[in-house]
Amino acid sequence: MQVIPSQNSEQCCGGGVTGLSARLCGELDTFIDRLPQKEGQLVSVLHKAQSLFGYLPREVQEFVAQRMGESRAAVYGVVSFYSFFTMEPKGKHPISVCMGTACFVKGAGEALEALQKELGVRVGEVSADGLFSIDALRCVGACGLAPVVMVGEKVYGKITTANQVKEILTEYKNKEVH
Amino acid sequence: MKRIGSFEELKARHERLAPLLALRNTEENDPQTRDILVCGGTGCQASESEQLVKNLNSVLREHGLEREVRAQITGCFGFCEKGPIVKVHPDNVFYVEVKADDAREIIERHVLEGAPVERLLFEEPSVNARVQRQSDISFYGKQMRIALRNCGFINPESIEEYLANQGYQALGTALTDMTPEEVCLLIKESGLRGRGGGGFPTGVKWDIARAQAADQKYIICNADEGDPGAFMDRAIMEGDPHSVIEAMAIGGYAIGASKGLVYIRAEYPLAIQRLETALEQARNCGLLGANILGRGFGFDIEIKLGAGAFVCGEETALIRSMEGKRGEPTTKPPFPAEKGYWGKPSNVNNVETLANIPSIVLRGAGWYRGIGTEKSKGTKVFALAGKISNVGLVEVPLGTTLREIIYDIGGGIRNGRRFKAVQTGGPSGGCIPARFLDTPIDFESLSAIGSMMGSGGMIVLSEDDCMVNLAKFYLEFTMDESCGKCTSCRVGSKRMHEILERITQGKGVPEDMATLRTLAATIKDTALCGLGQTAPNPVLSTLEYFEDEYMAHVNEGRCPAGACTSLLQYSIAADRCVGCSLCARACPSGAISGTPKSLFRIDADVCTKCGECVDKCKFAAIASA
């Protein structure tokens, strides 16, 4: 769930894959080198890659394919299969609305609607200022607090009105100003 | 902590550590010292229970009490509705909805002056009074904790506390006094069945894996709890990770596996962290690794992260995912017990199933078999959620009726609304109407009424919930989660979803019901895995018990529950409208017109049913129907 946006713009020139931060590529390389064996570790490597780069664009997938000795198609096949992996960047404060059954029957749909309206973006998109992105996820297991909205790893419970949604967004917008 | 080299040493360690739990095992009215437990599960943590523990300990230090009294986290108490929960031993006081700022009052009033903080006690509806003890709360009245025995009792991050509560004694017993065959036989005789939803006898499964000849076998814990609205396994891993580890080691010994794997959802960071801590502790104590307790049995466990695919709860898909591939199911046979992880015999058990094992080994098959119904033994944990007064985690003996769970434990329907249905089994299950409320729950009885046990999700629905809309919700889930391998599931679920979408928009036709039934039957017959075969269940069960609701949508363009927004009609009541014009100014689509100080009207053709006008009206003059 942790999203660490790539802050380093140094170019990675190794292996013919360009456009990636050399530092992050190095970290991923070290992680791969330390694996007891490469076989069967593609999902773990992609988890690591996403935690480093924040998302898995084509360049990262190519880098992983090369280092793991897999075809690009095989890597793409795995990335696109699992909903936890994303090929799109997230906002600075990624927002997740729980759409598990418990939250759904208590009105998570309305909270999601209010968020989309307030930010002017749909699920899977990033707001124009790059601050927020919206995702719908399946159950964080905090059903006692339904409906649940998460910003980063912080959980906000019993979110049912548009005003509550506005308050949460303001909290983060204010942080930017100060 | 020092390595434990034998069963004798383990027993001695237990004796030495037992005083850690002394205050929790006694009840005293006017104690000199206290032991404070705060729920540290995901839900309560979201309500700042960590800060609460910090505050409690800092006030204790302020008063120089840090040696006599300690506040620490424990696993889920189950009463999530009223979290964060704080329990004070040995006077056995149970506080609810405690805020981080309440720490000072708890220490200064309760610990120092001996007067429990009245306002933080639970108000028990059955006696209309605040009660002190957990046992006085009707939510706990009919529960029996076996799988959750340590949740809310010990600190999940302390192996000392687990050992103090007979931890790893079952592993010691199995390794010292039993052969692998005897362990399998014991579990068979206990009647334990898989708690992940399948209900297959666990002992039989173990015995099949045991009988395979191979140089390497694996025992796998399925912790990919995918049913949205279910959090039993998460609570066990967060609250009692050692019992899962101990059970896996026992299972490894029984089937002849030296390696265990836990496949866990990446969405459960706290459970992963607690499990990692517990694994490290067990290794340091020599309870994992080579030559455990000097019995010549070596065993270790590796964690594999899932990546958000519901189908990976199916064991063949889970195994493929652990191998780093797309988690698509494969045809059975061969079963994982014959050819599983990397082609080796593998046994997959669910978290809750495993959490039962140590107690069965210690207390015997006869004890376990004495609980439950004829064919379903023991207890089951349910995640009770939805329109229920007491949302939470409950563990009851099988054979308890739905009514007992929903009304006696769950406190009935929230806000005095009427019960409509209870959904069990998640996306693979069905909706059970009121007339089956007295059904004693077991694997067979729930299947007989068109639902299933599933992993334990139990969503209670009221008269405000539209059953067509709910069926659509589940179909949307299975449609998204279909891996795409079988055409009937991939395309069939999409077609069914389209029909349901149409019906909820009032564009359904009478033939839709028959088409839905045909598609459902085809998917059930032709899909390869459990996800596909059960995907139509929510539609079939709602069609069976709530066909009138489908008909109202199709024939009258009306949603009886008032939940389908496209079918709502907004109107302004003439006797309430004062003509203030607020609604007309708030309407984003210009559907409301009128002249100030006279009755305003809504043009139904222009209205987008956004509900802004209802929110704005100060005279409650606008209603939808």
Coordinates of C-alpha atoms in Angstrom, one line a residue, chain A residues 1 39-44 47 77-78 80-85 99-102 104-106 117 138-145 155 158, chain B residues 43 46 228-229 231 234 265-266 304-309 321-327 342 385-387 391 414 461 473-474 477 480 483 612:
Chain A
M1 CA 0.0 0.0 0.0
E39 CA 12.8 -18.9 -10.1
G40 CA 9.3 -18.3 -8.7
Q41 CA 10.2 -14.8 -7.3
L42 CA 8.6 -12.6 -10.0
V43 CA 5.7 -11.5 -7.8
S44 CA 8.1 -10.7 -4.9
H47 CA 6.2 -5.9 -5.0
G77 CA 1.0 -10.8 -17.8
V78 CA 1.7 -11.0 -14.1
S80 CA -1.9 -6.9 -15.3
F81 CA -3.3 -10.0 -13.5
Y82 CA -3.0 -8.6 -10.0
S83 CA -5.0 -5.6 -8.9
F84 CA -2.3 -4.7 -6.3
F85 CA 0.1 -3.8 -9.1
M99 CA -15.8 -1.2 -1.5
G100 CA -16.0 -4.3 0.6
T101 CA -19.6 -5.5 1.2
A102 CA -19.8 -4.1 4.7
F104 CA -20.9 -0.9 0.4
V105 CA -24.1 -1.6 2.3
K106 CA -23.4 1.4 4.6
K117 CA -17.1 15.0 -7.6
R138 CA -11.7 -4.6 -1.5
C139 CA -12.0 -4.6 2.2
V140 CA -9.3 -3.4 4.6
G141 CA -10.9 -5.4 7.3
A142 CA -11.9 -2.4 9.5
C143 CA -15.6 -3.2 9.0
G144 CA -16.5 -1.8 12.4
L145 CA -15.7 1.6 11.0
V155 CA -7.8 5.1 8.0
K158 CA -17.7 6.2 9.1
Chain B
G43 CA -9.8 -1.5 13.3
A46 CA -7.3 3.2 13.1
P228 CA -14.9 -8.5 1.1
G229 CA -16.4 -8.0 4.5
F231 CA -11.8 -10.4 8.6
R234 CA -6.7 -11.2 9.6
R265 CA -2.7 -10.6 1.3
A266 CA -0.4 -7.6 0.8
K304 CA 4.7 -15.2 0.3
L305 CA 2.8 -12.0 -0.5
G306 CA -0.4 -12.1 -2.5
A307 CA -1.1 -9.2 -4.9
G308 CA -4.9 -8.7 -4.8
A309 CA -6.6 -11.5 -6.8
S321 CA 0.7 -17.4 -7.6
M322 CA 3.3 -18.5 -5.1
E323 CA 5.4 -19.7 -8.0
G324 CA 5.4 -16.1 -9.2
K325 CA 2.9 -16.7 -12.0
R326 CA -0.5 -15.4 -12.9
G327 CA -2.8 -17.0 -10.4
W342 CA 6.7 -26.9 -7.7
A385 CA -21.2 -6.6 9.6
G386 CA -23.8 -4.6 7.7
K387 CA -27.0 -3.2 9.2
V391 CA -20.5 -5.1 14.2
R414 CA -29.5 -1.0 13.6
L461 CA -29.3 -6.5 5.4
F473 CA -22.6 -5.7 -6.3
Y474 CA -21.4 -9.3 -6.0
F477 CA -16.9 -8.3 -7.8
D480 CA -13.7 -8.1 -11.9
C483 CA -9.2 -14.7 -14.1
E612 CA -28.7 18.0 -3.4

